[in-house]
Tab-separated table of C-alpha atoms in Angstrom:
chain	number	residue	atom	x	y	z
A	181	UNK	CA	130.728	105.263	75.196
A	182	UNK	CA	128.605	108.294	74.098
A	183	UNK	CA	125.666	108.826	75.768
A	184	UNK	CA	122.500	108.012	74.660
A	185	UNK	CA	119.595	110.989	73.348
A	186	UNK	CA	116.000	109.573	73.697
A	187	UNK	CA	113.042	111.587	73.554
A	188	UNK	CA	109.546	111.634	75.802
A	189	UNK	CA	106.628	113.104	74.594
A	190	UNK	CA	104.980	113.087	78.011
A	191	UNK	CA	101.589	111.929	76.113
A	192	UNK	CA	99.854	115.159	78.229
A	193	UNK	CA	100.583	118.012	76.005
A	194	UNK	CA	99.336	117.392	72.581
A	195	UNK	CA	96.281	115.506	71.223
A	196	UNK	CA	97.967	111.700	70.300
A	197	UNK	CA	98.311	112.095	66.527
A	198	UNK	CA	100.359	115.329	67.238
A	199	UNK	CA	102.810	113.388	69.776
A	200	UNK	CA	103.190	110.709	66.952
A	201	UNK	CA	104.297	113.660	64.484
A	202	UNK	CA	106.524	114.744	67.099
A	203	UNK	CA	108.042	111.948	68.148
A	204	UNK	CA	108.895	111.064	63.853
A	205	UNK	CA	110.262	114.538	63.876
A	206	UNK	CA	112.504	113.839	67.233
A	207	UNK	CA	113.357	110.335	65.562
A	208	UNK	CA	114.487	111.984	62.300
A	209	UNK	CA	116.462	114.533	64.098
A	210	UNK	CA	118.940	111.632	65.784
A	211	UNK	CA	117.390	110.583	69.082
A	212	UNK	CA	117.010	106.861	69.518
A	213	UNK	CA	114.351	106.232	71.253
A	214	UNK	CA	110.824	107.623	71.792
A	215	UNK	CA	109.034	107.293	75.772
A	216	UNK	CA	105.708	108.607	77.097
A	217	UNK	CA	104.172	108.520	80.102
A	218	UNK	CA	101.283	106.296	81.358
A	219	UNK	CA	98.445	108.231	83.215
A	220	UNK	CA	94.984	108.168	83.671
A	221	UNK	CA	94.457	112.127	84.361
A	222	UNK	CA	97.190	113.803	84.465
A	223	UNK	CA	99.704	115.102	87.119
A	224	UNK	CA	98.118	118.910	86.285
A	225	UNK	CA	94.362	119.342	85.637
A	226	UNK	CA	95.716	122.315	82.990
A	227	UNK	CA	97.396	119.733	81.213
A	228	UNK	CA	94.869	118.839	78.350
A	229	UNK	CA	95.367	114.982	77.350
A	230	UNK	CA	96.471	111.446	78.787
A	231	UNK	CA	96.957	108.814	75.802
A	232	UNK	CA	96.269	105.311	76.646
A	233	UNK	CA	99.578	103.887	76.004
A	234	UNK	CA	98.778	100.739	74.082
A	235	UNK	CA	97.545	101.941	71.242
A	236	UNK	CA	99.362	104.804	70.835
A	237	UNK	CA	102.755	102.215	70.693
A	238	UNK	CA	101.494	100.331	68.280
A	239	UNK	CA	100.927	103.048	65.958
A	240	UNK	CA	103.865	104.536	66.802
A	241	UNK	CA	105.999	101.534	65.922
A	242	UNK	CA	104.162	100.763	62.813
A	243	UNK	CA	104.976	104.344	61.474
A	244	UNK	CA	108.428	105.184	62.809
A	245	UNK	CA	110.843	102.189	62.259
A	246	UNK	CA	114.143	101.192	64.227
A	247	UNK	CA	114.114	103.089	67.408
A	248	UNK	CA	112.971	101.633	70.558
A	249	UNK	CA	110.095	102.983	72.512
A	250	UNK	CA	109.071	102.419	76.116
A	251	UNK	CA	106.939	103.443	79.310
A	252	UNK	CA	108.395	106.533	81.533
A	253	UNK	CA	106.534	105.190	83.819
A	254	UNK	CA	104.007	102.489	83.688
A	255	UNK	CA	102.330	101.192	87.242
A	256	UNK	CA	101.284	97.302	86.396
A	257	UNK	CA	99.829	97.134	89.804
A	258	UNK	CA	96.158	98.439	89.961
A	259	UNK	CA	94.679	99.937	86.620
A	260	UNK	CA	96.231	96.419	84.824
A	261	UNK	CA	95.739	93.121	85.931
A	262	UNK	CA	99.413	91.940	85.055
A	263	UNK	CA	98.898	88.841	82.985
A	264	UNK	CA	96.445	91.226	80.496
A	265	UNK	CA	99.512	93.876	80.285
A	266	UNK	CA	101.807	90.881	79.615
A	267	UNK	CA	99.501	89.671	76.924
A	268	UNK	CA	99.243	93.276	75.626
A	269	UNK	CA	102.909	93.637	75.628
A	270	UNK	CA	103.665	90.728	73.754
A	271	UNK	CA	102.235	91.339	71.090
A	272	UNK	CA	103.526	94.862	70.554
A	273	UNK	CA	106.797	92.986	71.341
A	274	UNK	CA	105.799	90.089	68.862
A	275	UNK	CA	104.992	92.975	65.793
A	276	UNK	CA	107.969	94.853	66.668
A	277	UNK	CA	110.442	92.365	67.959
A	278	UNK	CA	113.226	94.097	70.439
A	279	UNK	CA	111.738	97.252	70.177
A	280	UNK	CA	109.835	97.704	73.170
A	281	UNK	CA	111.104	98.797	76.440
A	282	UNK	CA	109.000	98.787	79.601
A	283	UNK	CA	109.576	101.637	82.782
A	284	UNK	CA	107.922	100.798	85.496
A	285	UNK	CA	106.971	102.849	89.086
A	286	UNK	CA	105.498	101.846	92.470
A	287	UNK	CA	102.451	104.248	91.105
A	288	UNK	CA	100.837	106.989	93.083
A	289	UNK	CA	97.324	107.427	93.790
A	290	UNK	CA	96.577	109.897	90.973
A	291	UNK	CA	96.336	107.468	88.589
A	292	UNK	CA	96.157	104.429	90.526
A	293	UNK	CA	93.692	105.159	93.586
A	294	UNK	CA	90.129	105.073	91.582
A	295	UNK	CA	90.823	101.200	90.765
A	296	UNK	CA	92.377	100.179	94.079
A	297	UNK	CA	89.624	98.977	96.273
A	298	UNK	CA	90.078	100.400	99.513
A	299	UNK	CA	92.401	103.191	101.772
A	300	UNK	CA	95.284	103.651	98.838
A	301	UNK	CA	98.739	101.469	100.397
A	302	UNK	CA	101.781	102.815	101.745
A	303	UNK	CA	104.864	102.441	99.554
A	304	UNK	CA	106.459	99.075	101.325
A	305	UNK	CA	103.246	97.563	100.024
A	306	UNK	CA	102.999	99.128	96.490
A	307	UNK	CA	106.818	97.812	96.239
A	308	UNK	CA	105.807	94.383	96.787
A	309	UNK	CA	102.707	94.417	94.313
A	310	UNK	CA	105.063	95.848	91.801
A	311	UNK	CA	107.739	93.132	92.229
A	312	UNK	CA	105.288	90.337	91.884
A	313	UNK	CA	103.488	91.625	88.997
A	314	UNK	CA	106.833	91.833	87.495
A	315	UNK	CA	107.428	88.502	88.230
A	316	UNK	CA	104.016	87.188	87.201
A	317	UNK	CA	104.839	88.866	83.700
A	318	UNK	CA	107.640	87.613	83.295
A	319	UNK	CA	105.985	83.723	83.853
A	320	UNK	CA	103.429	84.644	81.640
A	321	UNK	CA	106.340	85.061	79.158
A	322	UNK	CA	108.311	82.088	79.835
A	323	UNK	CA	106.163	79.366	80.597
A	324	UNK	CA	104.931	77.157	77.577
A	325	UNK	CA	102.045	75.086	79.915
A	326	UNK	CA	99.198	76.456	81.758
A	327	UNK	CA	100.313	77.582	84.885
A	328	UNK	CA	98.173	78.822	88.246
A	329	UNK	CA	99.458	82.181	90.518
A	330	UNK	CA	98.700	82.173	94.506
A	331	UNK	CA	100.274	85.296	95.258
A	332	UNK	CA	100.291	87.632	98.498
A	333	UNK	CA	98.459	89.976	96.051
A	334	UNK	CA	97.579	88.445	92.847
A	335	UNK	CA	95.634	85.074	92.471
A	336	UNK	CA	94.803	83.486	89.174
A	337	UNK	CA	94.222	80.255	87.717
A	338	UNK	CA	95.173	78.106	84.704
A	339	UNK	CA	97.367	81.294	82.792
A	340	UNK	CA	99.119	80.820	79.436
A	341	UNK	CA	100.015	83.252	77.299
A	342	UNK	CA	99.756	82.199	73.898
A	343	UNK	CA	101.492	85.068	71.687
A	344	UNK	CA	105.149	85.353	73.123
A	345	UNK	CA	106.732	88.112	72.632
A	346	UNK	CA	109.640	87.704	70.258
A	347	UNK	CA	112.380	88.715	72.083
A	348	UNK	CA	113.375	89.888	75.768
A	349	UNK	CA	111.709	92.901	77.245
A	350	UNK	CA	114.186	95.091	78.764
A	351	UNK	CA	112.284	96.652	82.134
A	352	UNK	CA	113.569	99.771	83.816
A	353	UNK	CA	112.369	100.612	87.545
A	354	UNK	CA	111.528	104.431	88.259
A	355	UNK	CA	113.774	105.757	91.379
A	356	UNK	CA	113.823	108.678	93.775
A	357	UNK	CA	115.651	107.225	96.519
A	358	UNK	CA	118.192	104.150	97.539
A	359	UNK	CA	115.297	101.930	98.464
A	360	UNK	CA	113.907	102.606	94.716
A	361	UNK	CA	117.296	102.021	93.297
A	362	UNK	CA	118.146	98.847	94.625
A	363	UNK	CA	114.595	97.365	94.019
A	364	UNK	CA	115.620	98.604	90.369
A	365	UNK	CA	118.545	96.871	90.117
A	366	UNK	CA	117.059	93.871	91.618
A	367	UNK	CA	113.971	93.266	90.034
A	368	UNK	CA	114.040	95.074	87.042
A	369	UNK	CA	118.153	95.054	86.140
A	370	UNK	CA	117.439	98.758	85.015
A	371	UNK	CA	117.194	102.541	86.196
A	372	UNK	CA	115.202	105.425	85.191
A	373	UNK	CA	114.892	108.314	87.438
A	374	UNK	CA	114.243	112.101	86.853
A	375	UNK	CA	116.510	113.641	89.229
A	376	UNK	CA	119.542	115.342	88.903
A	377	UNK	CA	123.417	114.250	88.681
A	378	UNK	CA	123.805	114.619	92.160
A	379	UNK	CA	120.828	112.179	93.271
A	380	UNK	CA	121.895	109.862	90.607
A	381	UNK	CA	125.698	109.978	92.420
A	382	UNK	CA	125.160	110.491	95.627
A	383	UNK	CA	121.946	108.224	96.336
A	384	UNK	CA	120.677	105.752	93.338
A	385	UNK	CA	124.380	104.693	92.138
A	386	UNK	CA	125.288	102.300	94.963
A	387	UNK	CA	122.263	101.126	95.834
A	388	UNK	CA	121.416	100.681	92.099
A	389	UNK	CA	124.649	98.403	91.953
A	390	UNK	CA	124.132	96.385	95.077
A	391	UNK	CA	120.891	95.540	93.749
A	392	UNK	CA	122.719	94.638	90.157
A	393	UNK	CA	124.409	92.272	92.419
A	394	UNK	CA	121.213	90.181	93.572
A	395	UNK	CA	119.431	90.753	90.073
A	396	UNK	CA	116.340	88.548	89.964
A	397	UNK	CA	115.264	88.600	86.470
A	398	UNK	CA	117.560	86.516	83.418
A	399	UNK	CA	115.536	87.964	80.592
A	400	UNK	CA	117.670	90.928	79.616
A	401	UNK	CA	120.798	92.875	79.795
A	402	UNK	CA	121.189	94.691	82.787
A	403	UNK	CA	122.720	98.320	84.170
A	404	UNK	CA	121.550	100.967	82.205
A	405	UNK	CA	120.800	104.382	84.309
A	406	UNK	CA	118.105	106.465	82.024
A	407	UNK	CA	117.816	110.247	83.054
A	408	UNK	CA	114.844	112.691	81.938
A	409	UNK	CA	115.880	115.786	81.774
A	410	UNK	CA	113.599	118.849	80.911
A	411	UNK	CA	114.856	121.655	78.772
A	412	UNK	CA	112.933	124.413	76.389
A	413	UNK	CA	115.465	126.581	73.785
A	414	UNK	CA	113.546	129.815	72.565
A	415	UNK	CA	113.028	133.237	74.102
A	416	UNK	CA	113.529	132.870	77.679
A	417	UNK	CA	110.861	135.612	78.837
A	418	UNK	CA	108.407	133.662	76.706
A	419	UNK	CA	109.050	130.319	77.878
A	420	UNK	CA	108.778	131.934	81.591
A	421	UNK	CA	105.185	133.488	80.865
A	422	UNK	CA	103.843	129.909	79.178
A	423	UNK	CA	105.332	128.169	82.015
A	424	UNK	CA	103.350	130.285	84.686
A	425	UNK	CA	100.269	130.530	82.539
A	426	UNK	CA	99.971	126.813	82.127
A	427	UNK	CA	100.928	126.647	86.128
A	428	UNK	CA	103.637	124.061	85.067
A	429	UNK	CA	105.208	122.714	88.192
A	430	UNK	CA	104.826	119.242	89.299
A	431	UNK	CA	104.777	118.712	93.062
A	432	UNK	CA	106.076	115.017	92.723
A	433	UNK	CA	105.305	114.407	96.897
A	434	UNK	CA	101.984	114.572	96.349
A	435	UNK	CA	102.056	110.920	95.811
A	436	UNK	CA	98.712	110.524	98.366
A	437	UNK	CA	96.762	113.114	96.304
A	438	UNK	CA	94.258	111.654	93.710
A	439	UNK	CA	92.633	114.941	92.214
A	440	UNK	CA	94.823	116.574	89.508
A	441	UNK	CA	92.722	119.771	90.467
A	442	UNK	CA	94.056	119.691	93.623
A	443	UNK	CA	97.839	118.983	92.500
A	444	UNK	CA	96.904	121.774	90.069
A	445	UNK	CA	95.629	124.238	93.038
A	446	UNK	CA	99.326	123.460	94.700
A	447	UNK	CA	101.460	124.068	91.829
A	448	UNK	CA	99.658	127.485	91.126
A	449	UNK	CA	100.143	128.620	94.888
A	450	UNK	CA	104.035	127.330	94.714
A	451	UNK	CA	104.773	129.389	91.584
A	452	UNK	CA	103.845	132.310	93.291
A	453	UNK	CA	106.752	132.361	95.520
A	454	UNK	CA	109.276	131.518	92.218
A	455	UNK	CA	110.950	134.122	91.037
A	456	UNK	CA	111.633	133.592	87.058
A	457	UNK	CA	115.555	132.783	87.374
A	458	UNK	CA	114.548	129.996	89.510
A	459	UNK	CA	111.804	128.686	86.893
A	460	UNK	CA	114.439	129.066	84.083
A	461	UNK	CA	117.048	126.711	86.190
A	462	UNK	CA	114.252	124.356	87.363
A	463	UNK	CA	112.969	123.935	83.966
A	464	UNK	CA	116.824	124.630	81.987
A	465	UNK	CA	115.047	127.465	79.933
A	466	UNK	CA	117.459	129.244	77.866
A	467	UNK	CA	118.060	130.716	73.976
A	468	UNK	CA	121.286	129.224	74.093
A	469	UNK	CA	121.601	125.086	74.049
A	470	UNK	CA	125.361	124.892	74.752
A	471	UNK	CA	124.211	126.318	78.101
A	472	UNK	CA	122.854	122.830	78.709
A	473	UNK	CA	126.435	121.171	77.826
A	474	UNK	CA	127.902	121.449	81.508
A	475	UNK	CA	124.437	119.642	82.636
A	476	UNK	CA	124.517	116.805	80.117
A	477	UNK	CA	128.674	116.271	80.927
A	478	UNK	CA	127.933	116.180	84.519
A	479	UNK	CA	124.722	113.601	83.789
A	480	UNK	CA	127.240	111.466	82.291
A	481	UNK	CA	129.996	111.909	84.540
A	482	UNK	CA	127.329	110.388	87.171
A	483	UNK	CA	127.101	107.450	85.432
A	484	UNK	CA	124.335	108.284	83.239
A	485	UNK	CA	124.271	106.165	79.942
A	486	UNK	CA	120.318	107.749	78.622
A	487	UNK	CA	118.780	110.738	78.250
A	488	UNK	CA	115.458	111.175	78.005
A	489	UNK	CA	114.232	115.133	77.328
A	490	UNK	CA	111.315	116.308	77.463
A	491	UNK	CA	109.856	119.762	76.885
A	492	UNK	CA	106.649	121.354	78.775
A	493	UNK	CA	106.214	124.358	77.110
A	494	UNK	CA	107.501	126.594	73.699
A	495	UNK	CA	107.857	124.658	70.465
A	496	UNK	CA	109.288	121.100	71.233
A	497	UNK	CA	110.966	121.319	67.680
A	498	UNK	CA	112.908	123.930	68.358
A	499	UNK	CA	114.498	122.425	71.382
A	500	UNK	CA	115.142	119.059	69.534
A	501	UNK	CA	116.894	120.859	66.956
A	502	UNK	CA	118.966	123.224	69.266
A	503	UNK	CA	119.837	119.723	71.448
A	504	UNK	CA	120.803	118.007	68.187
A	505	UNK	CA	122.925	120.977	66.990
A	506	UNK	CA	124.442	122.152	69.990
A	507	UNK	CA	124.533	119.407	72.439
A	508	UNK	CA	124.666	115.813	71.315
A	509	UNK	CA	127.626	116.217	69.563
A	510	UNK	CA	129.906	117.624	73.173
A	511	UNK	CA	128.808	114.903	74.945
């Protein structure tokens, strides 16, 4: 089975109009699905936008037709009371019927911290908030009477959802590590992760499929492993220079940190110890897309059936057309 091209606008780089344009253009090129994040600030203070994801959806599905579009990632834990997201959700899902996906994460406190009312949890407990607000959504989907939720985290009374979405909701759980990957196969029946082929082979795979084999939720097909994958076709040298300028490196352990100006402070001292060949392999820079072929073939030899691409920097258009020319087609 060929592997599947999406596309992620990130929803931090561009005002929201211009990520709709983009994502029609990516969409019209031959990828099959459109993804942005979900943040309140973003994971850079350079970075100049965060799109609330709702609306942006909606009037992304009313203008581009067919293709599915999801969260990469959302957190339903803190800055949403579930049963409002469910609501939300369903009726995007209700407009659009089977073409919403959902990604979800554990969170961090950068986005997540200024609405949590007290010292911001350890991971164990963001874990368990995550898989009952998943399963809270997924009553609010299913049940035709009024129901009431005593939860170790949630409590509400006398919920019904009245707009049901019109079909199931595929949900795919973000993963760094085993733990993540099982709770993703278990909860969620789906995997999205932004590492490389060798964390997807060597840690998420079994764990991802052990989980598979105690799979909690009925709603959807299960087992699809998504992959983002970053990559900017142009002048190399350029691409370099924008990357430093913009101080485009994401520390992704600062999950504790809150202040995008601080995340921002870190990046900026960490590039100064990267020498440009390493920022062109970190970030696949390159004028030449087959270059990315060997990466995409080993993404799928991992047992990678989605990727999701992204580009920080350069002209985004440039890169899908180079992937659509060069790349899609050896895969």
């Amino acid at each position: 089975m060929a592997i599947e091209w999406h596309y992620n606008v990130a929803g931090c780089f561009r005002s929201p109009m211009e990520d709709i344009e983009l994502a029609e253009y990516a969409v019209d090129t031959g990828f099959e699905g459109v993804w942005i994040g979900d943040h309140f600030v973003p994971w850079l203070d350079n970075r100049p936008y965060t799109h609330h994801i709702l609306p942006w959806m909606g009037a992304l599905m009313e203008r581009v037709p067919d293709v599915t579009v999801g969260t990469c990632v959302s957190c339903p834990t803190v800055r949403y009371h579930p049963p409002v997201l469910a609501q939300a959700l369903a009726t995007l899902d209700n407009m659009y019927p089977g073409r919403l996906e959902f990604g979800v994460g554990t969170g961090e406190a950068l986005n997540e911290a200024r609405f949590y009312d007290g010292e911001w949890p350890d991971w164990g407990t963001l874990a368990g908030m995550l898989i009952e607000a998943l399963g809270l959504m997924d009553k609010c989907w299913e049940r035709e009477e009024y129901f009431s939720h005593d939860g170790e985290y949630y409590q509400y009374d006398d919920l019904k959802l009245y707009t049901k979405p019109d079909s199931s909701i595929p949900l795919s759980w973000a993963a760094w590590g085993p733990q993540s990957a099982n709770l993703a196969g278990k909860y969620a029946g789906n995997l999205i992760t932004a590492g490389d082929a060798d964390l997807v082979e060597n840690t998420l795979n079994d764990a991802f499929t052990d989980g598979l084999d105690d799979h909690r939720r009925d709603l959807t097909p299960a087992g699809t492993v998504s992959a983002q994958l970053s990559a900017h076709i142009g002048d190399p040298d350029e691409l370099v220079a924008q990357l430093r300028e913009r101080g485009e490196y994401t520390p992704h352990e600062e999950l504790d940190t809150a202040d995008p100006r601080e995340i921002q402070d870190i990046a900026n001292d960490h590039l100064t110890d990267v020498s440009d060949e390493e920022l062109k392999e970190l970030n696949n820079v390159t004028d030449d897309a087959t270059d990315l072929v060997p990466t995409v073939r080993r993404l799928a030899e991992a047992g990678v059936d989605r990727i999701i691409l992204v580009s920080k920097v350069g002209d985004p258009r440039e890169t899908i057309d180079a992937i659509q020319a060069d790349v899609m087609g050896e895969i």
